[in-house]
């Protein structure tokens, strides 16, 4: 039987205001204690033998398993693993990131927290973005719209491009899937950077984002022609010669595409490298899917929960371009 965790309580499980944040995390020790409760809400569990028992408290914040004598730390195996940045600074970054409705740039985070370098702020934000996506999150279901859009990015910040375009911007392709709720409402969203709009790249995105049996609405692109064979109820809308405009036939994806473009150009001024675009798309989806939340403190708590369950990410991994996965078969 699945155990359902109780809902966290504001002011007890997470701070509601900046003043409460300062009281919650007055020292590094209080930060370690808080992260320990977030990581093991039911008590310490040894990462080696799996025994659930109160550990010995060793020096330097080490936790020693009473059964196998293995020493671990609360940050080991998380995005905070082997960090040299104080935990209080990490938590302040998480609070600032979730409390700014439109997000925050690395330069803005560096200024607010007084970090020594832009690279430190940039790496912190990207690690937190990696924690914004749960690996076991449920796929979109019900009535879902799917489409692609081109997102303009500034070329002065994208050195990983093989050649610089003549204009001051380059356009990258993004796949968008949006749940529809009633006639005018929208549910959750999924976004992914696509290399091309062919079936080899579009289909893996659809299969990973939308649950089989869903009612999928798309344009007349040939990239979606096999959806009916893969367990979806497919409704293609051919735009050419239609009396209705594209934003009327697929209002959800066009609304999200507009909001995404304004967010990239507004908060980040388009200075996003294509190789890191998926991290920014994950942040946008995290914010969009929780847009109705009235508690910024709860968003902070959920981010920390996922951060404690996310594998470590090295700086070399962040700066190295991600490989493109192509659909085979």
PDB file of C-alpha atoms in Angstrom:
ATOM      1  CA  UNK A   1       0.000   0.000   0.000  1.00  0.00           C
ATOM      2  CA  UNK A   2       1.354   3.406  -0.962  1.00  0.00           C
ATOM      3  CA  UNK A   3       2.090   5.691   1.969  1.00  0.00           C
ATOM      4  CA  UNK A   4       0.761   9.205   1.476  1.00  0.00           C
ATOM      5  CA  UNK A   5       2.902  11.873   3.112  1.00  0.00           C
ATOM      6  CA  UNK A   6       0.953  14.467   5.109  1.00  0.00           C
ATOM      7  CA  UNK A   7       0.703  17.925   3.617  1.00  0.00           C
ATOM      8  CA  UNK A   8       3.383  20.287   4.945  1.00  0.00           C
ATOM      9  CA  UNK A   9       2.300  23.027   7.337  1.00  0.00           C
ATOM     10  CA  UNK A  10       3.181  26.657   6.654  1.00  0.00           C
ATOM     11  CA  UNK A  11       5.395  28.183   9.315  1.00  0.00           C
ATOM     12  CA  UNK A  12       6.267  24.729  10.681  1.00  0.00           C
ATOM     13  CA  UNK A  13       7.598  22.742   7.728  1.00  0.00           C
ATOM     14  CA  UNK A  14       8.636  25.733   5.652  1.00  0.00           C
ATOM     15  CA  UNK A  15       8.954  29.522   6.096  1.00  0.00           C
ATOM     16  CA  UNK A  16       6.242  31.846   4.819  1.00  0.00           C
ATOM     17  CA  UNK A  17       8.197  35.100   4.723  1.00  0.00           C
ATOM     18  CA  UNK A  18      11.804  36.277   4.517  1.00  0.00           C
ATOM     19  CA  UNK A  19      11.809  37.007   8.252  1.00  0.00           C
ATOM     20  CA  UNK A  20      10.723  33.427   8.940  1.00  0.00           C
ATOM     21  CA  UNK A  21      13.391  32.230   6.513  1.00  0.00           C
ATOM     22  CA  UNK A  22      16.062  34.018   8.558  1.00  0.00           C
ATOM     23  CA  UNK A  23      14.734  32.358  11.723  1.00  0.00           C
ATOM     24  CA  UNK A  24      14.552  28.922  10.110  1.00  0.00           C
ATOM     25  CA  UNK A  25      18.116  29.059   8.749  1.00  0.00           C
ATOM     26  CA  UNK A  26      20.124  31.100  11.213  1.00  0.00           C
ATOM     27  CA  UNK A  27      23.218  28.877  10.909  1.00  0.00           C
ATOM     28  CA  UNK A  28      24.771  26.089   8.845  1.00  0.00           C
ATOM     29  CA  UNK A  29      23.775  23.609  11.536  1.00  0.00           C
ATOM     30  CA  UNK A  30      20.100  24.595  11.312  1.00  0.00           C
ATOM     31  CA  UNK A  31      20.301  24.238   7.516  1.00  0.00           C
ATOM     32  CA  UNK A  32      21.714  20.712   7.865  1.00  0.00           C
ATOM     33  CA  UNK A  33      18.999  19.763  10.348  1.00  0.00           C
ATOM     34  CA  UNK A  34      16.279  21.087   8.058  1.00  0.00           C
ATOM     35  CA  UNK A  35      17.609  19.269   4.983  1.00  0.00           C
ATOM     36  CA  UNK A  36      17.848  16.086   7.052  1.00  0.00           C
ATOM     37  CA  UNK A  37      14.133  16.324   7.868  1.00  0.00           C
ATOM     38  CA  UNK A  38      13.318  17.007   4.214  1.00  0.00           C
ATOM     39  CA  UNK A  39      15.400  14.089   2.949  1.00  0.00           C
ATOM     40  CA  UNK A  40      14.289  11.582   5.604  1.00  0.00           C
ATOM     41  CA  UNK A  41      10.869  12.693   6.908  1.00  0.00           C
ATOM     42  CA  UNK A  42      10.366   9.288   8.529  1.00  0.00           C
ATOM     43  CA  UNK A  43      13.846   9.099  10.060  1.00  0.00           C
ATOM     44  CA  UNK A  44      17.362   8.444   8.796  1.00  0.00           C
ATOM     45  CA  UNK A  45      17.726   5.648   6.226  1.00  0.00           C
ATOM     46  CA  UNK A  46      21.211   4.324   5.465  1.00  0.00           C
ATOM     47  CA  UNK A  47      22.054   4.786   1.802  1.00  0.00           C
ATOM     48  CA  UNK A  48      24.182   1.614   1.835  1.00  0.00           C
ATOM     49  CA  UNK A  49      22.238  -1.041   3.772  1.00  0.00           C
ATOM     50  CA  UNK A  50      18.784   0.562   3.902  1.00  0.00           C
ATOM     51  CA  UNK A  51      18.369   0.252   7.675  1.00  0.00           C
ATOM     52  CA  UNK A  52      16.041   2.857   9.179  1.00  0.00           C
ATOM     53  CA  UNK A  53      17.434   3.730  12.584  1.00  0.00           C
ATOM     54  CA  UNK A  54      18.666   6.837  14.373  1.00  0.00           C
ATOM     55  CA  UNK A  55      22.341   7.277  13.395  1.00  0.00           C
ATOM     56  CA  UNK A  56      25.413   8.121  15.422  1.00  0.00           C
ATOM     57  CA  UNK A  57      26.389  11.776  15.107  1.00  0.00           C
ATOM     58  CA  UNK A  58      30.019  11.941  14.014  1.00  0.00           C
ATOM     59  CA  UNK A  59      32.191  15.013  13.451  1.00  0.00           C
ATOM     60  CA  UNK A  60      31.691  17.441  10.518  1.00  0.00           C
ATOM     61  CA  UNK A  61      27.992  16.640  10.390  1.00  0.00           C
ATOM     62  CA  UNK A  62      28.552  12.982   9.427  1.00  0.00           C
ATOM     63  CA  UNK A  63      25.796  10.442  10.082  1.00  0.00           C
ATOM     64  CA  UNK A  64      27.009   6.918  10.922  1.00  0.00           C
ATOM     65  CA  UNK A  65      24.711   3.944  10.380  1.00  0.00           C
ATOM     66  CA  UNK A  66      24.447   1.799  13.530  1.00  0.00           C
ATOM     67  CA  UNK A  67      24.100  -1.381  11.471  1.00  0.00           C
ATOM     68  CA  UNK A  68      26.876  -1.211   8.847  1.00  0.00           C
ATOM     69  CA  UNK A  69      28.942   1.688  10.282  1.00  0.00           C
ATOM     70  CA  UNK A  70      28.738   3.538   6.960  1.00  0.00           C
ATOM     71  CA  UNK A  71      29.253   7.285   7.253  1.00  0.00           C
ATOM     72  CA  UNK A  72      27.132   9.579   5.116  1.00  0.00           C
ATOM     73  CA  UNK A  73      26.136  13.210   5.018  1.00  0.00           C
ATOM     74  CA  UNK A  74      22.785  14.805   4.400  1.00  0.00           C
ATOM     75  CA  UNK A  75      24.058  16.342   1.137  1.00  0.00           C
ATOM     76  CA  UNK A  76      25.681  13.196  -0.284  1.00  0.00           C
ATOM     77  CA  UNK A  77      23.976  11.998  -3.464  1.00  0.00           C
ATOM     78  CA  UNK A  78      22.015  15.249  -3.927  1.00  0.00           C
ATOM     79  CA  UNK A  79      22.597  18.411  -5.939  1.00  0.00           C
ATOM     80  CA  UNK A  80      24.412  19.793  -2.873  1.00  0.00           C
ATOM     81  CA  UNK A  81      26.974  16.978  -2.959  1.00  0.00           C
ATOM     82  CA  UNK A  82      30.557  18.188  -2.325  1.00  0.00           C
ATOM     83  CA  UNK A  83      29.514  21.815  -2.574  1.00  0.00           C
ATOM     84  CA  UNK A  84      31.850  24.461  -1.191  1.00  0.00           C
ATOM     85  CA  UNK A  85      29.072  27.054  -1.116  1.00  0.00           C
ATOM     86  CA  UNK A  86      27.455  27.404   2.338  1.00  0.00           C
ATOM     87  CA  UNK A  87      24.076  25.687   2.658  1.00  0.00           C
ATOM     88  CA  UNK A  88      22.579  28.947   3.906  1.00  0.00           C
ATOM     89  CA  UNK A  89      23.518  30.528   0.568  1.00  0.00           C
ATOM     90  CA  UNK A  90      22.042  27.565  -1.319  1.00  0.00           C
ATOM     91  CA  UNK A  91      18.744  27.837   0.543  1.00  0.00           C
ATOM     92  CA  UNK A  92      18.651  31.602   0.036  1.00  0.00           C
ATOM     93  CA  UNK A  93      19.122  30.974  -3.707  1.00  0.00           C
ATOM     94  CA  UNK A  94      16.237  28.495  -3.687  1.00  0.00           C
ATOM     95  CA  UNK A  95      14.035  30.955  -1.807  1.00  0.00           C
ATOM     96  CA  UNK A  96      14.856  33.812  -4.175  1.00  0.00           C
ATOM     97  CA  UNK A  97      14.324  31.620  -7.243  1.00  0.00           C
ATOM     98  CA  UNK A  98      10.871  30.446  -6.173  1.00  0.00           C
ATOM     99  CA  UNK A  99       9.731  33.803  -4.775  1.00  0.00           C
ATOM    100  CA  UNK A 100      10.443  35.771  -7.943  1.00  0.00           C
ATOM    101  CA  UNK A 101       7.339  35.186 -10.048  1.00  0.00           C
ATOM    102  CA  UNK A 102       9.166  35.721 -13.337  1.00  0.00           C
ATOM    103  CA  UNK A 103      12.326  33.908 -12.285  1.00  0.00           C
ATOM    104  CA  UNK A 104      15.829  35.290 -11.853  1.00  0.00           C
ATOM    105  CA  UNK A 105      18.943  35.550 -13.981  1.00  0.00           C
ATOM    106  CA  UNK A 106      22.400  34.418 -12.854  1.00  0.00           C
ATOM    107  CA  UNK A 107      23.583  38.033 -12.770  1.00  0.00           C
ATOM    108  CA  UNK A 108      20.637  38.998 -10.581  1.00  0.00           C
ATOM    109  CA  UNK A 109      21.300  36.102  -8.197  1.00  0.00           C
ATOM    110  CA  UNK A 110      24.996  37.035  -7.997  1.00  0.00           C
ATOM    111  CA  UNK A 111      24.110  40.597  -7.009  1.00  0.00           C
ATOM    112  CA  UNK A 112      21.472  39.647  -4.437  1.00  0.00           C
ATOM    113  CA  UNK A 113      23.571  36.996  -2.658  1.00  0.00           C
ATOM    114  CA  UNK A 114      26.937  38.726  -3.124  1.00  0.00           C
ATOM    115  CA  UNK A 115      28.487  35.691  -4.809  1.00  0.00           C
ATOM    116  CA  UNK A 116      32.110  35.922  -5.862  1.00  0.00           C
ATOM    117  CA  UNK A 117      31.625  34.980  -9.491  1.00  0.00           C
ATOM    118  CA  UNK A 118      28.985  34.821 -12.187  1.00  0.00           C
ATOM    119  CA  UNK A 119      29.899  31.176 -12.860  1.00  0.00           C
ATOM    120  CA  UNK A 120      28.966  30.202  -9.299  1.00  0.00           C
ATOM    121  CA  UNK A 121      25.535  31.801  -9.597  1.00  0.00           C
ATOM    122  CA  UNK A 122      25.012  30.271 -13.050  1.00  0.00           C
ATOM    123  CA  UNK A 123      25.929  26.766 -11.848  1.00  0.00           C
ATOM    124  CA  UNK A 124      23.696  27.080  -8.761  1.00  0.00           C
ATOM    125  CA  UNK A 125      20.690  28.048 -10.849  1.00  0.00           C
ATOM    126  CA  UNK A 126      21.249  25.215 -13.306  1.00  0.00           C
ATOM    127  CA  UNK A 127      21.541  22.664 -10.494  1.00  0.00           C
ATOM    128  CA  UNK A 128      18.299  23.937  -8.993  1.00  0.00           C
ATOM    129  CA  UNK A 129      16.650  23.750 -12.421  1.00  0.00           C
ATOM    130  CA  UNK A 130      17.689  20.089 -12.663  1.00  0.00           C
ATOM    131  CA  UNK A 131      15.745  19.532  -9.438  1.00  0.00           C
ATOM    132  CA  UNK A 132      12.570  21.087 -10.823  1.00  0.00           C
ATOM    133  CA  UNK A 133      11.646  17.949 -12.773  1.00  0.00           C
ATOM    134  CA  UNK A 134      10.565  14.762 -11.021  1.00  0.00           C
ATOM    135  CA  UNK A 135      11.663  11.633 -12.929  1.00  0.00           C
ATOM    136  CA  UNK A 136       8.411   9.904 -11.931  1.00  0.00           C
ATOM    137  CA  UNK A 137       6.084  12.754 -12.863  1.00  0.00           C
ATOM    138  CA  UNK A 138       2.835  11.729 -14.504  1.00  0.00           C
ATOM    139  CA  UNK A 139       2.503  12.133 -18.249  1.00  0.00           C
ATOM    140  CA  UNK A 140      -0.088  14.520 -19.670  1.00  0.00           C
ATOM    141  CA  UNK A 141      -3.488  12.960 -20.238  1.00  0.00           C
ATOM    142  CA  UNK A 142      -7.008  13.722 -21.400  1.00  0.00           C
ATOM    143  CA  UNK A 143      -7.238  16.283 -24.181  1.00  0.00           C
ATOM    144  CA  UNK A 144      -3.749  17.474 -25.129  1.00  0.00           C
ATOM    145  CA  UNK A 145      -2.563  19.964 -27.744  1.00  0.00           C
ATOM    146  CA  UNK A 146       0.846  19.443 -29.379  1.00  0.00           C
ATOM    147  CA  UNK A 147       2.848  21.708 -31.667  1.00  0.00           C
ATOM    148  CA  UNK A 148       6.288  23.224 -32.261  1.00  0.00           C
ATOM    149  CA  UNK A 149       7.450  26.821 -32.115  1.00  0.00           C
ATOM    150  CA  UNK A 150      10.649  28.687 -32.926  1.00  0.00           C
ATOM    151  CA  UNK A 151      12.220  30.529 -30.007  1.00  0.00           C
ATOM    152  CA  UNK A 152      14.592  33.453 -30.696  1.00  0.00           C
ATOM    153  CA  UNK A 153      17.863  33.386 -28.730  1.00  0.00           C
ATOM    154  CA  UNK A 154      20.669  35.942 -28.787  1.00  0.00           C
ATOM    155  CA  UNK A 155      23.728  34.676 -30.708  1.00  0.00           C
ATOM    156  CA  UNK A 156      26.219  36.725 -28.666  1.00  0.00           C
ATOM    157  CA  UNK A 157      25.739  34.253 -25.798  1.00  0.00           C
ATOM    158  CA  UNK A 158      25.749  30.997 -27.776  1.00  0.00           C
ATOM    159  CA  UNK A 159      29.378  30.056 -28.559  1.00  0.00           C
ATOM    160  CA  UNK A 160      28.443  26.384 -29.013  1.00  0.00           C
ATOM    161  CA  UNK A 161      26.865  27.109 -32.404  1.00  0.00           C
ATOM    162  CA  UNK A 162      29.024  25.824 -35.300  1.00  0.00           C
ATOM    163  CA  UNK A 163      28.682  29.116 -37.183  1.00  0.00           C
ATOM    164  CA  UNK A 164      27.202  32.424 -36.127  1.00  0.00           C
ATOM    165  CA  UNK A 165      24.177  33.581 -38.100  1.00  0.00           C
ATOM    166  CA  UNK A 166      24.238  36.907 -39.891  1.00  0.00           C
ATOM    167  CA  UNK A 167      21.474  38.353 -37.746  1.00  0.00           C
ATOM    168  CA  UNK A 168      21.706  39.059 -34.018  1.00  0.00           C
ATOM    169  CA  UNK A 169      19.436  36.143 -33.118  1.00  0.00           C
ATOM    170  CA  UNK A 170      19.137  32.468 -33.877  1.00  0.00           C
ATOM    171  CA  UNK A 171      15.899  30.498 -33.723  1.00  0.00           C
ATOM    172  CA  UNK A 172      15.661  27.115 -32.034  1.00  0.00           C
ATOM    173  CA  UNK A 173      12.778  24.662 -32.258  1.00  0.00           C
ATOM    174  CA  UNK A 174      10.776  23.803 -29.125  1.00  0.00           C
ATOM    175  CA  UNK A 175       8.102  21.132 -28.786  1.00  0.00           C
ATOM    176  CA  UNK A 176       5.065  22.119 -26.676  1.00  0.00           C
ATOM    177  CA  UNK A 177       2.353  19.888 -25.203  1.00  0.00           C
ATOM    178  CA  UNK A 178      -0.497  21.420 -23.185  1.00  0.00           C
ATOM    179  CA  UNK A 179      -3.436  19.824 -21.382  1.00  0.00           C
ATOM    180  CA  UNK A 180      -6.824  21.403 -21.994  1.00  0.00           C
ATOM    181  CA  UNK A 181      -9.302  21.870 -19.153  1.00  0.00           C
ATOM    182  CA  UNK A 182     -12.775  22.685 -20.417  1.00  0.00           C
ATOM    183  CA  UNK A 183     -13.231  25.195 -23.204  1.00  0.00           C
ATOM    184  CA  UNK A 184     -10.855  27.909 -22.011  1.00  0.00           C
ATOM    185  CA  UNK A 185      -8.722  26.391 -19.242  1.00  0.00           C
ATOM    186  CA  UNK A 186      -5.246  24.902 -19.442  1.00  0.00           C
ATOM    187  CA  UNK A 187      -3.663  22.216 -17.313  1.00  0.00           C
ATOM    188  CA  UNK A 188      -0.036  21.090 -17.202  1.00  0.00           C
ATOM    189  CA  UNK A 189       2.592  21.687 -19.856  1.00  0.00           C
ATOM    190  CA  UNK A 190       5.622  19.823 -21.217  1.00  0.00           C
ATOM    191  CA  UNK A 191       8.423  21.445 -23.239  1.00  0.00           C
ATOM    192  CA  UNK A 192      11.477  20.067 -25.013  1.00  0.00           C
ATOM    193  CA  UNK A 193      14.185  21.384 -27.328  1.00  0.00           C
ATOM    194  CA  UNK A 194      13.924  19.731 -30.758  1.00  0.00           C
ATOM    195  CA  UNK A 195      16.683  19.622 -33.361  1.00  0.00           C
ATOM    196  CA  UNK A 196      14.265  19.299 -36.267  1.00  0.00           C
ATOM    197  CA  UNK A 197      10.531  19.029 -36.821  1.00  0.00           C
ATOM    198  CA  UNK A 198      10.770  15.554 -38.364  1.00  0.00           C
ATOM    199  CA  UNK A 199       9.135  12.444 -36.913  1.00  0.00           C
ATOM    200  CA  UNK A 200      12.525  11.171 -35.692  1.00  0.00           C
ATOM    201  CA  UNK A 201      12.681  14.024 -33.156  1.00  0.00           C
ATOM    202  CA  UNK A 202       9.039  14.951 -32.557  1.00  0.00           C
ATOM    203  CA  UNK A 203       7.719  11.462 -31.849  1.00  0.00           C
ATOM    204  CA  UNK A 204      10.007  10.698 -28.865  1.00  0.00           C
ATOM    205  CA  UNK A 205       8.841  13.937 -27.262  1.00  0.00           C
ATOM    206  CA  UNK A 206       5.186  12.962 -27.710  1.00  0.00           C
ATOM    207  CA  UNK A 207       5.720   9.434 -26.384  1.00  0.00           C
ATOM    208  CA  UNK A 208       7.540  10.726 -23.309  1.00  0.00           C
ATOM    209  CA  UNK A 209       5.159  13.592 -22.534  1.00  0.00           C
ATOM    210  CA  UNK A 210       1.673  12.238 -23.265  1.00  0.00           C
ATOM    211  CA  UNK A 211       0.068   9.088 -21.845  1.00  0.00           C
ATOM    212  CA  UNK A 212      -1.305   6.537 -24.355  1.00  0.00           C
ATOM    213  CA  UNK A 213      -5.055   6.743 -24.785  1.00  0.00           C
ATOM    214  CA  UNK A 214      -5.037  10.544 -24.655  1.00  0.00           C
ATOM    215  CA  UNK A 215      -6.869  12.698 -27.186  1.00  0.00           C
ATOM    216  CA  UNK A 216      -4.115  14.509 -29.074  1.00  0.00           C
ATOM    217  CA  UNK A 217      -4.799  17.587 -31.208  1.00  0.00           C
ATOM    218  CA  UNK A 218      -2.083  18.725 -33.615  1.00  0.00           C
ATOM    219  CA  UNK A 219      -1.621  20.504 -36.912  1.00  0.00           C
ATOM    220  CA  UNK A 220      -1.409  18.578 -40.190  1.00  0.00           C
ATOM    221  CA  UNK A 221       2.319  17.854 -39.959  1.00  0.00           C
ATOM    222  CA  UNK A 222       3.473  14.444 -41.160  1.00  0.00           C
ATOM    223  CA  UNK A 223       5.513  14.093 -37.961  1.00  0.00           C
ATOM    224  CA  UNK A 224       2.306  13.096 -36.128  1.00  0.00           C
ATOM    225  CA  UNK A 225       0.946  10.647 -38.700  1.00  0.00           C
ATOM    226  CA  UNK A 226       1.733   7.518 -36.636  1.00  0.00           C
ATOM    227  CA  UNK A 227       0.100   8.663 -33.378  1.00  0.00           C
ATOM    228  CA  UNK A 228      -3.079   6.682 -34.037  1.00  0.00           C
ATOM    229  CA  UNK A 229      -0.990   3.525 -34.415  1.00  0.00           C
ATOM    230  CA  UNK A 230       0.630   4.147 -31.024  1.00  0.00           C
ATOM    231  CA  UNK A 231      -2.500   4.230 -28.908  1.00  0.00           C
ATOM    232  CA  UNK A 232      -3.554   7.877 -29.191  1.00  0.00           C
ATOM    233  CA  UNK A 233      -6.817   9.330 -30.434  1.00  0.00           C
ATOM    234  CA  UNK A 234      -5.345  11.724 -32.971  1.00  0.00           C
ATOM    235  CA  UNK A 235      -7.169  14.787 -34.291  1.00  0.00           C
ATOM    236  CA  UNK A 236      -5.035  16.568 -36.915  1.00  0.00           C
ATOM    237  CA  UNK A 237      -6.069  20.114 -37.865  1.00  0.00           C
ATOM    238  CA  UNK A 238      -4.896  21.116 -41.318  1.00  0.00           C
ATOM    239  CA  UNK A 239      -4.237  24.854 -41.274  1.00  0.00           C
ATOM    240  CA  UNK A 240      -3.973  25.396 -45.022  1.00  0.00           C
ATOM    241  CA  UNK A 241      -7.325  26.558 -46.349  1.00  0.00           C
ATOM    242  CA  UNK A 242      -8.989  26.450 -42.923  1.00  0.00           C
ATOM    243  CA  UNK A 243     -11.510  29.157 -42.069  1.00  0.00           C
ATOM    244  CA  UNK A 244     -10.140  29.305 -38.519  1.00  0.00           C
ATOM    245  CA  UNK A 245      -6.679  30.615 -37.640  1.00  0.00           C
ATOM    246  CA  UNK A 246      -3.971  28.521 -36.002  1.00  0.00           C
ATOM    247  CA  UNK A 247      -4.347  30.194 -32.586  1.00  0.00           C
ATOM    248  CA  UNK A 248      -8.058  29.381 -32.686  1.00  0.00           C
ATOM    249  CA  UNK A 249      -7.582  25.717 -33.571  1.00  0.00           C
ATOM    250  CA  UNK A 250      -4.749  25.177 -31.058  1.00  0.00           C
ATOM    251  CA  UNK A 251      -5.107  27.991 -28.478  1.00  0.00           C
ATOM    252  CA  UNK A 252      -3.197  26.243 -25.690  1.00  0.00           C
ATOM    253  CA  UNK A 253       0.146  25.782 -27.432  1.00  0.00           C
ATOM    254  CA  UNK A 254       0.009  29.285 -28.910  1.00  0.00           C
ATOM    255  CA  UNK A 255      -0.663  30.831 -25.482  1.00  0.00           C
ATOM    256  CA  UNK A 256       2.205  28.896 -23.904  1.00  0.00           C
ATOM    257  CA  UNK A 257       4.541  29.737 -26.815  1.00  0.00           C
ATOM    258  CA  UNK A 258       3.812  33.444 -26.336  1.00  0.00           C
ATOM    259  CA  UNK A 259       4.392  33.292 -22.564  1.00  0.00           C
ATOM    260  CA  UNK A 260       7.594  31.293 -23.036  1.00  0.00           C
ATOM    261  CA  UNK A 261       9.029  33.772 -25.526  1.00  0.00           C
ATOM    262  CA  UNK A 262       8.217  36.736 -23.260  1.00  0.00           C
ATOM    263  CA  UNK A 263       9.853  34.944 -20.301  1.00  0.00           C
ATOM    264  CA  UNK A 264      13.052  34.061 -22.190  1.00  0.00           C
ATOM    265  CA  UNK A 265      13.405  37.543 -23.660  1.00  0.00           C
ATOM    266  CA  UNK A 266      12.278  39.360 -20.506  1.00  0.00           C
ATOM    267  CA  UNK A 267      13.998  37.573 -17.626  1.00  0.00           C
ATOM    268  CA  UNK A 268      17.009  36.209 -19.506  1.00  0.00           C
ATOM    269  CA  UNK A 269      17.159  38.716 -22.402  1.00  0.00           C
ATOM    270  CA  UNK A 270      17.417  35.810 -24.846  1.00  0.00           C
ATOM    271  CA  UNK A 271      20.939  35.021 -23.584  1.00  0.00           C
ATOM    272  CA  UNK A 272      20.367  31.258 -23.444  1.00  0.00           C
ATOM    273  CA  UNK A 273      22.586  28.678 -25.084  1.00  0.00           C
ATOM    274  CA  UNK A 274      20.688  26.053 -27.111  1.00  0.00           C
ATOM    275  CA  UNK A 275      22.620  23.273 -25.341  1.00  0.00           C
ATOM    276  CA  UNK A 276      21.187  24.473 -21.994  1.00  0.00           C
ATOM    277  CA  UNK A 277      17.733  25.384 -23.239  1.00  0.00           C
ATOM    278  CA  UNK A 278      16.047  22.293 -21.759  1.00  0.00           C
ATOM    279  CA  UNK A 279      17.013  23.427 -18.243  1.00  0.00           C
ATOM    280  CA  UNK A 280      15.247  26.739 -18.816  1.00  0.00           C
ATOM    281  CA  UNK A 281      12.253  24.938 -20.309  1.00  0.00           C
ATOM    282  CA  UNK A 282      12.047  22.774 -17.169  1.00  0.00           C
ATOM    283  CA  UNK A 283      11.987  25.902 -15.018  1.00  0.00           C
ATOM    284  CA  UNK A 284       9.233  27.445 -17.133  1.00  0.00           C
ATOM    285  CA  UNK A 285       7.183  24.224 -16.861  1.00  0.00           C
ATOM    286  CA  UNK A 286       7.762  24.142 -13.079  1.00  0.00           C
ATOM    287  CA  UNK A 287       6.417  27.676 -12.757  1.00  0.00           C
ATOM    288  CA  UNK A 288       3.545  27.249 -15.228  1.00  0.00           C
ATOM    289  CA  UNK A 289       2.321  23.996 -13.687  1.00  0.00           C
ATOM    290  CA  UNK A 290       2.264  25.640 -10.238  1.00  0.00           C
ATOM    291  CA  UNK A 291       0.915  29.014 -11.324  1.00  0.00           C
ATOM    292  CA  UNK A 292      -2.192  28.685  -9.142  1.00  0.00           C
ATOM    293  CA  UNK A 293      -0.195  28.160  -5.935  1.00  0.00           C
ATOM    294  CA  UNK A 294      -0.692  31.001  -3.467  1.00  0.00           C
ATOM    295  CA  UNK A 295       2.203  29.951  -1.234  1.00  0.00           C
ATOM    296  CA  UNK A 296       5.711  30.759  -2.434  1.00  0.00           C
ATOM    297  CA  UNK A 297       7.044  29.077   0.678  1.00  0.00           C
ATOM    298  CA  UNK A 298       5.431  25.799  -0.405  1.00  0.00           C
ATOM    299  CA  UNK A 299       7.138  26.079  -3.805  1.00  0.00           C
ATOM    300  CA  UNK A 300      10.429  26.510  -1.954  1.00  0.00           C
ATOM    301  CA  UNK A 301       9.683  23.392   0.110  1.00  0.00           C
ATOM    302  CA  UNK A 302       8.781  21.322  -2.985  1.00  0.00           C
ATOM    303  CA  UNK A 303      11.969  22.444  -4.721  1.00  0.00           C
ATOM    304  CA  UNK A 304      14.063  21.328  -1.755  1.00  0.00           C
ATOM    305  CA  UNK A 305      12.237  17.996  -1.631  1.00  0.00           C
ATOM    306  CA  UNK A 306      13.170  17.332  -5.242  1.00  0.00           C
ATOM    307  CA  UNK A 307      16.694  18.692  -4.749  1.00  0.00           C
ATOM    308  CA  UNK A 308      17.309  16.075  -2.059  1.00  0.00           C
ATOM    309  CA  UNK A 309      16.190  13.349  -4.489  1.00  0.00           C
ATOM    310  CA  UNK A 310      18.145  14.578  -7.509  1.00  0.00           C
ATOM    311  CA  UNK A 311      21.512  13.039  -8.374  1.00  0.00           C
ATOM    312  CA  UNK A 312      24.635  15.226  -8.152  1.00  0.00           C
ATOM    313  CA  UNK A 313      25.483  17.393 -11.149  1.00  0.00           C
ATOM    314  CA  UNK A 314      29.079  18.419 -11.767  1.00  0.00           C
ATOM    315  CA  UNK A 315      30.145  21.685 -13.346  1.00  0.00           C
ATOM    316  CA  UNK A 316      31.700  19.780 -16.279  1.00  0.00           C
ATOM    317  CA  UNK A 317      28.339  18.115 -16.905  1.00  0.00           C
ATOM    318  CA  UNK A 318      26.607  21.488 -16.947  1.00  0.00           C
ATOM    319  CA  UNK A 319      28.961  23.097 -19.454  1.00  0.00           C
ATOM    320  CA  UNK A 320      29.132  20.069 -21.744  1.00  0.00           C
ATOM    321  CA  UNK A 321      26.391  20.055 -24.439  1.00  0.00           C
ATOM    322  CA  UNK A 322      23.800  17.323 -23.961  1.00  0.00           C
ATOM    323  CA  UNK A 323      23.613  14.599 -26.634  1.00  0.00           C
ATOM    324  CA  UNK A 324      20.620  14.580 -28.966  1.00  0.00           C
ATOM    325  CA  UNK A 325      18.536  11.422 -28.749  1.00  0.00           C
ATOM    326  CA  UNK A 326      17.022  10.362 -32.053  1.00  0.00           C
ATOM    327  CA  UNK A 327      14.024   8.073 -32.374  1.00  0.00           C
ATOM    328  CA  UNK A 328      14.825   4.736 -33.956  1.00  0.00           C
ATOM    329  CA  UNK A 329      12.105   2.544 -35.375  1.00  0.00           C
TER     330      UNK A 329
END
